[in-house]
PDB file of C-alpha atoms in Angstrom:
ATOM      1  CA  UNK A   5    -245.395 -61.736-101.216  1.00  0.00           C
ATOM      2  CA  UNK A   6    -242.347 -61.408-102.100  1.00  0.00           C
ATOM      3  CA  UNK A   7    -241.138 -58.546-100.341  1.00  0.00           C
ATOM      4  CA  UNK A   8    -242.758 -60.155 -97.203  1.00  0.00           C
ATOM      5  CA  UNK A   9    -239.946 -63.034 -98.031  1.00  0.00           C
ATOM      6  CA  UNK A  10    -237.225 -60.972 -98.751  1.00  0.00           C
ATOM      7  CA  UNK A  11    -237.909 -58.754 -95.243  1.00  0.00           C
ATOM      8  CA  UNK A  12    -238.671 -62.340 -93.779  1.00  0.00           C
ATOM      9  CA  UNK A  13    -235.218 -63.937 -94.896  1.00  0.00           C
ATOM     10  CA  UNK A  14    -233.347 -60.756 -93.534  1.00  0.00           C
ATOM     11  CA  UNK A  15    -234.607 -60.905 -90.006  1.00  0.00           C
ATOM     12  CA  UNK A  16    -233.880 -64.403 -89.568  1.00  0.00           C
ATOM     13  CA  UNK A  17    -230.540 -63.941 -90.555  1.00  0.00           C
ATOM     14  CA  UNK A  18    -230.412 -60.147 -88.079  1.00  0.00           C
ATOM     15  CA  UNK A  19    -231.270 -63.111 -85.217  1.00  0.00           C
ATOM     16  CA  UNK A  20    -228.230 -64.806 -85.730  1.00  0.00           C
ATOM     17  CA  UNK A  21    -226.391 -62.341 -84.098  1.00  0.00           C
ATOM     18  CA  UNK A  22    -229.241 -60.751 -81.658  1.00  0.00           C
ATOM     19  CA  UNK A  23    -226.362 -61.413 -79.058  1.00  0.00           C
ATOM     20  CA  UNK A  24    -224.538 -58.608 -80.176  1.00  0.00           C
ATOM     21  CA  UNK A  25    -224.274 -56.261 -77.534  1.00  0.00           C
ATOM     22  CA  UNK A  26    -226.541 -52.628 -79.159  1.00  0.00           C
ATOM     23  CA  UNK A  27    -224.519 -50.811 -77.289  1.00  0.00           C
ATOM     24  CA  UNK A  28    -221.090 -51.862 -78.938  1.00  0.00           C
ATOM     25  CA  UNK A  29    -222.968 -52.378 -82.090  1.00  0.00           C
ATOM     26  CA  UNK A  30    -223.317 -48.251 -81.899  1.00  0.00           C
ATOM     27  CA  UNK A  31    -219.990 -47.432 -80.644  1.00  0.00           C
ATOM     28  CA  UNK A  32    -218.564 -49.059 -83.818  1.00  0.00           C
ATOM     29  CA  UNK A  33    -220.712 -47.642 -85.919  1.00  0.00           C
ATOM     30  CA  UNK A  34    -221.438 -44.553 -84.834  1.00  0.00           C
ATOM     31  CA  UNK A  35    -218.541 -41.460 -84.947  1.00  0.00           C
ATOM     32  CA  UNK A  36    -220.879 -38.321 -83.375  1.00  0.00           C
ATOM     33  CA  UNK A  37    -223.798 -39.231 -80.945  1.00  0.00           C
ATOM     34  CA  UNK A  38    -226.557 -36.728 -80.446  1.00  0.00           C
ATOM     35  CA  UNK A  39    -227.868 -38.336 -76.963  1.00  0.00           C
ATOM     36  CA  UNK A  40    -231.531 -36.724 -77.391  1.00  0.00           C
ATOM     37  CA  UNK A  41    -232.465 -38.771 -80.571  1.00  0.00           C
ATOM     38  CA  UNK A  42    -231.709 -42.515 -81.736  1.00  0.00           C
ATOM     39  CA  UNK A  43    -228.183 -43.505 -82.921  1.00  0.00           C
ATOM     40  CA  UNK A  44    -228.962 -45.759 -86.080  1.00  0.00           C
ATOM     41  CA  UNK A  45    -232.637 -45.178 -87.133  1.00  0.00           C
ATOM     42  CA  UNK A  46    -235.412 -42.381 -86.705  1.00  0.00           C
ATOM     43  CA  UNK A  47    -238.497 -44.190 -87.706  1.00  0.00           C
ATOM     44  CA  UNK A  48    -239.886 -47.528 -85.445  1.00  0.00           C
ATOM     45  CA  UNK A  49    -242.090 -50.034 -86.137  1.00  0.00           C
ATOM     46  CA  UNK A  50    -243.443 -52.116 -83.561  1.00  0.00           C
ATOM     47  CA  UNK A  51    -245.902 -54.657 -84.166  1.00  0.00           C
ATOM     48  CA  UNK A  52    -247.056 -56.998 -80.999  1.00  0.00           C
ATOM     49  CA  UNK A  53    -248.485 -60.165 -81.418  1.00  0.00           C
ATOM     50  CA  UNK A  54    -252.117 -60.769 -79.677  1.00  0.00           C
ATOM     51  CA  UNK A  55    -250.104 -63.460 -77.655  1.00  0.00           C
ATOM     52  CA  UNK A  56    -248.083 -60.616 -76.389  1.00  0.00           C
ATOM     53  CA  UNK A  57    -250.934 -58.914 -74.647  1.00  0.00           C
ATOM     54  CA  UNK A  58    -249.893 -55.195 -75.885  1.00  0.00           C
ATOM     55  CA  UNK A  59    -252.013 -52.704 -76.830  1.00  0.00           C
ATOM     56  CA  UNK A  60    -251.031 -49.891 -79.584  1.00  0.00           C
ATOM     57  CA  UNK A  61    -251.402 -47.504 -77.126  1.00  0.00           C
ATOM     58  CA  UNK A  62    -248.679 -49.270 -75.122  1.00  0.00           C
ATOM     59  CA  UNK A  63    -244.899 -48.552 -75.269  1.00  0.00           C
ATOM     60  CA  UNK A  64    -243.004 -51.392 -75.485  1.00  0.00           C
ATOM     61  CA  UNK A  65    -241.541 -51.497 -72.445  1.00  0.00           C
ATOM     62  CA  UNK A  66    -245.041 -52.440 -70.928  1.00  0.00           C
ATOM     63  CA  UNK A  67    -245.241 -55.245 -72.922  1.00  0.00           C
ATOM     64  CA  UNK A  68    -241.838 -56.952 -72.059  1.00  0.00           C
ATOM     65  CA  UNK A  69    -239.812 -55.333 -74.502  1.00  0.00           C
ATOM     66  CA  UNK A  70    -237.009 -54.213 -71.568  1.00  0.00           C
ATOM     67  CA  UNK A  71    -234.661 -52.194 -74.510  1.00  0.00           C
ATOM     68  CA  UNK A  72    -237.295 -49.211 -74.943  1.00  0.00           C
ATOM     69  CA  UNK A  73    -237.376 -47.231 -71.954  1.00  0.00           C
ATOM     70  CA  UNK A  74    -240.663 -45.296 -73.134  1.00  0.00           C
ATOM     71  CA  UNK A  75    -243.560 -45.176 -71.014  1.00  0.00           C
ATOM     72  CA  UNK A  76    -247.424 -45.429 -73.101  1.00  0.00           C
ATOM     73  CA  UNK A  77    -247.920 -42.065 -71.607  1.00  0.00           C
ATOM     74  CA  UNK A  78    -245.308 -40.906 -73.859  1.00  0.00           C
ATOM     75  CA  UNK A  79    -247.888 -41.357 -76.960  1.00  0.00           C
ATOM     76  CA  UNK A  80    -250.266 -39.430 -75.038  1.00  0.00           C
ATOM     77  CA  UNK A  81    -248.792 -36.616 -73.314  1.00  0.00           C
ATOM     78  CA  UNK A  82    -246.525 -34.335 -75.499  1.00  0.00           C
ATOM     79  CA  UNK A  83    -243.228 -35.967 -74.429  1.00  0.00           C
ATOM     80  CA  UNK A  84    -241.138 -35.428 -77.394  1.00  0.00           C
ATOM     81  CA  UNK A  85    -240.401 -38.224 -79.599  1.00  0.00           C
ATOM     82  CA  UNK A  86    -237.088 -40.240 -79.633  1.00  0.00           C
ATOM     83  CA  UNK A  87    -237.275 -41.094 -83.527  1.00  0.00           C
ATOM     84  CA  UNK A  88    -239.278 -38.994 -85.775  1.00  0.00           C
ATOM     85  CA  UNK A  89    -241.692 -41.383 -86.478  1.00  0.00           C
ATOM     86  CA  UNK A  90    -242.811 -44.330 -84.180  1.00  0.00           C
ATOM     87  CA  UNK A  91    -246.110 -46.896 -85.622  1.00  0.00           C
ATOM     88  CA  UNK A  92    -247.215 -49.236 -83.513  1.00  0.00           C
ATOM     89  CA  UNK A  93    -249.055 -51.866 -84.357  1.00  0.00           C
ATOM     90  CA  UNK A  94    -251.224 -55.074 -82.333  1.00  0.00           C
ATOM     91  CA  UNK A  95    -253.349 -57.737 -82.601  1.00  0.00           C
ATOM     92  CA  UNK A  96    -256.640 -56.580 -81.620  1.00  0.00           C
ATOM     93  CA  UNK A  97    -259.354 -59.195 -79.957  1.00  0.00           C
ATOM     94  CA  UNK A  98    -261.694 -59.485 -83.290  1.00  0.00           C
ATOM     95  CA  UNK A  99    -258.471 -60.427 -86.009  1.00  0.00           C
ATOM     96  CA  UNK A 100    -257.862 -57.377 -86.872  1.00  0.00           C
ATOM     97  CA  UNK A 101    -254.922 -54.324 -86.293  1.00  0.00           C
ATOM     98  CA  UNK A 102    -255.195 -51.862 -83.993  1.00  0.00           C
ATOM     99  CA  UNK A 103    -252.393 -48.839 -84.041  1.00  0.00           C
ATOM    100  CA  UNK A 104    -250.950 -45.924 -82.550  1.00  0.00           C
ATOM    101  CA  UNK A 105    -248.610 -43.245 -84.647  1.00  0.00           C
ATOM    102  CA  UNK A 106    -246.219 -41.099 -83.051  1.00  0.00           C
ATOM    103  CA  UNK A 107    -244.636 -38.095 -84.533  1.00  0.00           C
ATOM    104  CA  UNK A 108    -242.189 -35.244 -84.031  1.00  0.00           C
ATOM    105  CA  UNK A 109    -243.779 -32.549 -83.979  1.00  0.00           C
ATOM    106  CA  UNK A 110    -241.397 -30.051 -85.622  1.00  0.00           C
ATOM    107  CA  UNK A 111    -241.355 -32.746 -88.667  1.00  0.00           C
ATOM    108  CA  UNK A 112    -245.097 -33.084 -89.129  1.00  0.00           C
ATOM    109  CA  UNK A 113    -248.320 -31.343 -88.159  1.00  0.00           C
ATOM    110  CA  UNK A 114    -251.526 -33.488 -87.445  1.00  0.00           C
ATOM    111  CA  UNK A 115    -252.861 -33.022 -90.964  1.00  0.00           C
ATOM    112  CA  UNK A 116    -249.833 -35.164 -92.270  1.00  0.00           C
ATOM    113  CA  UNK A 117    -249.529 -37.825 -89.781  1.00  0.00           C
ATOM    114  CA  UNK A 118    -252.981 -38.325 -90.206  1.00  0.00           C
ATOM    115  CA  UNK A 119    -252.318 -38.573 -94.219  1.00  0.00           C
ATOM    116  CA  UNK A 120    -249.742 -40.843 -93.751  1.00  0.00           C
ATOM    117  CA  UNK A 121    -251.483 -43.486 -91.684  1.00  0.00           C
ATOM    118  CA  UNK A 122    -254.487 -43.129 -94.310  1.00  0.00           C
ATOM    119  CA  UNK A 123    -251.876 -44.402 -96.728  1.00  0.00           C
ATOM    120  CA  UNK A 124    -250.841 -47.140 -94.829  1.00  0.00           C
ATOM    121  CA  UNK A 125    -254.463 -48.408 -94.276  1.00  0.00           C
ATOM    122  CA  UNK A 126    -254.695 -48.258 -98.065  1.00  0.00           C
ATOM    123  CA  UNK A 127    -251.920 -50.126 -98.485  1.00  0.00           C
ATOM    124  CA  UNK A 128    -252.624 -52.400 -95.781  1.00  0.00           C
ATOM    125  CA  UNK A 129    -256.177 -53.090 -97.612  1.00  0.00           C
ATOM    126  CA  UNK A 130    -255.192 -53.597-100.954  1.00  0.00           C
ATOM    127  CA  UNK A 131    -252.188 -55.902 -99.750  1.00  0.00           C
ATOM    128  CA  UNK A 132    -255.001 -57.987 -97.861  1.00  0.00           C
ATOM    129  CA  UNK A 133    -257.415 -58.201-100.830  1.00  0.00           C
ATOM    130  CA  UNK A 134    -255.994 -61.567-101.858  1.00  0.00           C
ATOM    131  CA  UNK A 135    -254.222 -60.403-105.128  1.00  0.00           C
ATOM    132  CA  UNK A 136    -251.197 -61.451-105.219  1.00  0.00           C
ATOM    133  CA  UNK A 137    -250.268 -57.351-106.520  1.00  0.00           C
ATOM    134  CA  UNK A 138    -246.623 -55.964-106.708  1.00  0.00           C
ATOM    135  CA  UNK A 139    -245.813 -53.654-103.884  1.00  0.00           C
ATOM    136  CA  UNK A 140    -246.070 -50.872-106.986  1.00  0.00           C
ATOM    137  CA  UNK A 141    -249.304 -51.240-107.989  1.00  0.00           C
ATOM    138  CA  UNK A 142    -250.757 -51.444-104.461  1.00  0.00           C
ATOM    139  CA  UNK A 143    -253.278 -48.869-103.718  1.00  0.00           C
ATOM    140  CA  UNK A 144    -251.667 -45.818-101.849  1.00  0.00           C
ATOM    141  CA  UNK A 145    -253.854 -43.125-101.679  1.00  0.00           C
ATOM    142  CA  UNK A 146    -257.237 -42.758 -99.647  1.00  0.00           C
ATOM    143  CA  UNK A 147    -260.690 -42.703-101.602  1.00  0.00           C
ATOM    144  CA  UNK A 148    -261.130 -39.497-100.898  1.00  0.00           C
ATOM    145  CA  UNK A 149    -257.821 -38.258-102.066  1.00  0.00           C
ATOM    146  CA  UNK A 150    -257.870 -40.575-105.734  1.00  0.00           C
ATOM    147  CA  UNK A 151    -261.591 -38.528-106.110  1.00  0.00           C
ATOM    148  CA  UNK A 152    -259.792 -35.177-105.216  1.00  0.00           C
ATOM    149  CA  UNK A 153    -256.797 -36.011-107.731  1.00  0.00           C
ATOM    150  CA  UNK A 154    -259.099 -37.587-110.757  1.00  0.00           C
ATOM    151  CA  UNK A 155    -262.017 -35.504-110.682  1.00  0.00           C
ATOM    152  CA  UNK A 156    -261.061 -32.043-109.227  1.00  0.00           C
ATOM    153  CA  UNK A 157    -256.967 -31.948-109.953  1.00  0.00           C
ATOM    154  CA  UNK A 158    -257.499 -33.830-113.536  1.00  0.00           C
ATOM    155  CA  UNK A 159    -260.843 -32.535-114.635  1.00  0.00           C
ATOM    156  CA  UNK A 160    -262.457 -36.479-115.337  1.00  0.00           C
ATOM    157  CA  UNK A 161    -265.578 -37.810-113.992  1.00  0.00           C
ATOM    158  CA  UNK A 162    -264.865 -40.292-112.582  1.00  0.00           C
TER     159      UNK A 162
END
């Protein structure tokens, strides 16, 4: 919960100057630009709200998002990716999340992308179990990878 504020409080404040022009934002910051990858970040996290009408598989230029020039093919069709690591998240029609991960390829294989979002479910699920838990002592790994570590990698039972 408080995390969620803190992240909260600092995207309030980032709208106070959404005005700001990203291109000059980048030309001030920015000395060297490589053209084929993103100036100031390499992993994206989009999350649309069901009153958005997005799906995950969408980019988000198809759901009114005019700064990402991505088609939802892109996801699909072995175009390769602008950051290194694009999750897309969206309100699906019963409550719940529906997502989409994009990788780079020469970063991760299919194996590890699909490790990583098995994380982030955990943590999703333990986050939304009511506790109010510190972001440390959330739940990270799968079930199937806390059996592998305590019974196979440790030797316990259990």
């Amino acid at each position: 919960a408080e995390l969620l504020g803190r992240v909260r409080a600092m995207a309030l404040a980032a709208y106070a100057h959404q005005d700001l022009p990203f291109e000059q934002l980048v030309d001030e910051l920015v000395t060297e630009r490589d053209r084929s990858r993103t100036p100031l970040f390499q992993v994206l996290f989009n999350y649309f709200a069901h009153d958005q009408h997005a799906r995950p598989d969408q980019a988000p230029g198809e759901a009114g998002d005019r700064d990402q020039p991505e088609a939802a093919d892109d996801l699909r069709s072995g175009v390769i990716a602008r950051a290194d690591l694009r999750l897309i998240l969206a309100d699906d029609d019963q409550g719940g999340l529906a997502g989409a991960l994009e990788y780079s390829t020469a970063l991760f294989d299919a194996e590890t992308a699909e490790r990583m979002a098995g994380h982030l479910t955990a943590l999703l699920t333990g986050a939304s179990a009511g506790e109010d838990l510190r972001l440390s002592r959330l739940p990270m790994l799968t079930e199937a990878e806390r059996k592998l570590l305590v019974r196979e990698w440790g030797g316990a039972d259990g």
